Amino acid sequence: MRYIDEKDAGQIPGRLLSENEQFAFACHPGISCFNQCCRNLNLYLYPYDVIRLKNCLGISSGTFIDTYTHVVLREGSFFPHVLLAMAENGEKTCPFLTDEGCRVYPDRPQTCRAFPVEQAVYFEAGKPRLLHYFRPPEFCRGQAEACYWTVKSWEADQNAGFYNQMTVEWAEVLGLFSQDPWGEEGPYGQKAKMAFMAVYNVDDFRQFVLESSFLSRFKVKPDLRLKIKNDDVALLRLGLAWIKLMVFGIRTTQLSPKK
Ligand code: SF4
Ligand code: SF4
């Protein structure tokens, strides 16, 4: 996710799409470049991507992170990036690519869903807003098809509305990490590990919330508390609120310390 100042919106590669601006695109198995885009990618996974993928594969979030991702902390960054690990073959194909296409298609990550549109985030009155850039790679023949979309109609076609909503909620928290919040403990300390767990490893976070003193120390908004046992999205939202409180001291309506 790229954070920008709104004034720099025109400097980002690709065509910045306004609300009703159209772009041409269609992708289908008969196209000459079919599957070419699913290899050798720097594919960033967001917390909601991990929930969808681990549930699609029927594995825990911890197993998913260990098996399918690289977790990297880049210099100058204060929260790790999670990248989908490409297969160790000559073409570095996506681990979910088959001859017939994507085997996790209904649960494919946000980046794949938005493609050939890329997103950037800027803050307006403290709230994250998404910008959309049409940016297919040159080899993508889909851009020559006479099928026309706007940002909204493409989002609807790709079932991306809820993904975008979760991206905005995640962007709000990730944006707080533009400054180093870890102090002497550093980005590999216990607090940082807990914060990572809270958003990227919801199954371990659930166990932590339900089996530690968490619920006796924190007041959780009632409707959220009812859902956290079985609902991964509710748990992720609790995790986001917990990071705000634990790392940045920001109280929300979802979570506050008990007196
Ligand atoms: S390169 Fe473009 S048209 Fe070809 S398969 Fe990928 S998205 Fe579809
Ligand atoms: S998850 Fe699916 S759509 Fe995304 S790169 Fe992998 S195979 Fe392609």
Coordinates of C-alpha atoms and ligand atoms in Angstrom, one line a residue, residues 25-28 31-38 115-116 136-137 139-143 145, ligand 1:
F25 CA -10.1 -4.1 -19.9
A26 CA -11.2 -7.8 -20.1
C27 CA -9.5 -11.0 -19.1
H28 CA -10.5 -14.5 -20.1
I31 CA -6.5 -14.4 -24.2
S32 CA -2.9 -14.9 -25.4
C33 CA -1.3 -13.7 -22.2
F34 CA -3.5 -15.9 -19.9
N35 CA -1.8 -16.5 -16.6
Q36 CA 1.3 -14.4 -17.5
C37 CA 0.6 -11.9 -14.8
C38 CA 0.6 -14.6 -12.0
F115 CA -5.6 -5.6 -11.1
P116 CA -5.0 -3.9 -13.5
P136 CA -1.6 -2.8 -16.6
P137 CA 1.8 -4.2 -17.5
F139 CA 2.3 -7.5 -21.9
C140 CA -1.3 -7.5 -20.6
R141 CA -3.6 -7.8 -23.7
G142 CA -6.7 -7.3 -21.6
Q143 CA -6.3 -3.5 -22.0
E145 CA -10.4 -5.5 -25.2
Ligands
SF4_1 S1 -1.9 -10.4 -18.3 FE1 -3.9 -9.2 -18.3 S2 -5.2 -10.2 -19.8 FE2 -3.5 -11.5 -19.5 S3 -4.2 -13.0 -18.0 FE3 -3.2 -11.3 -16.8 S4 -4.8 -9.9 -16.3 FE4 -5.6 -11.3 -17.9

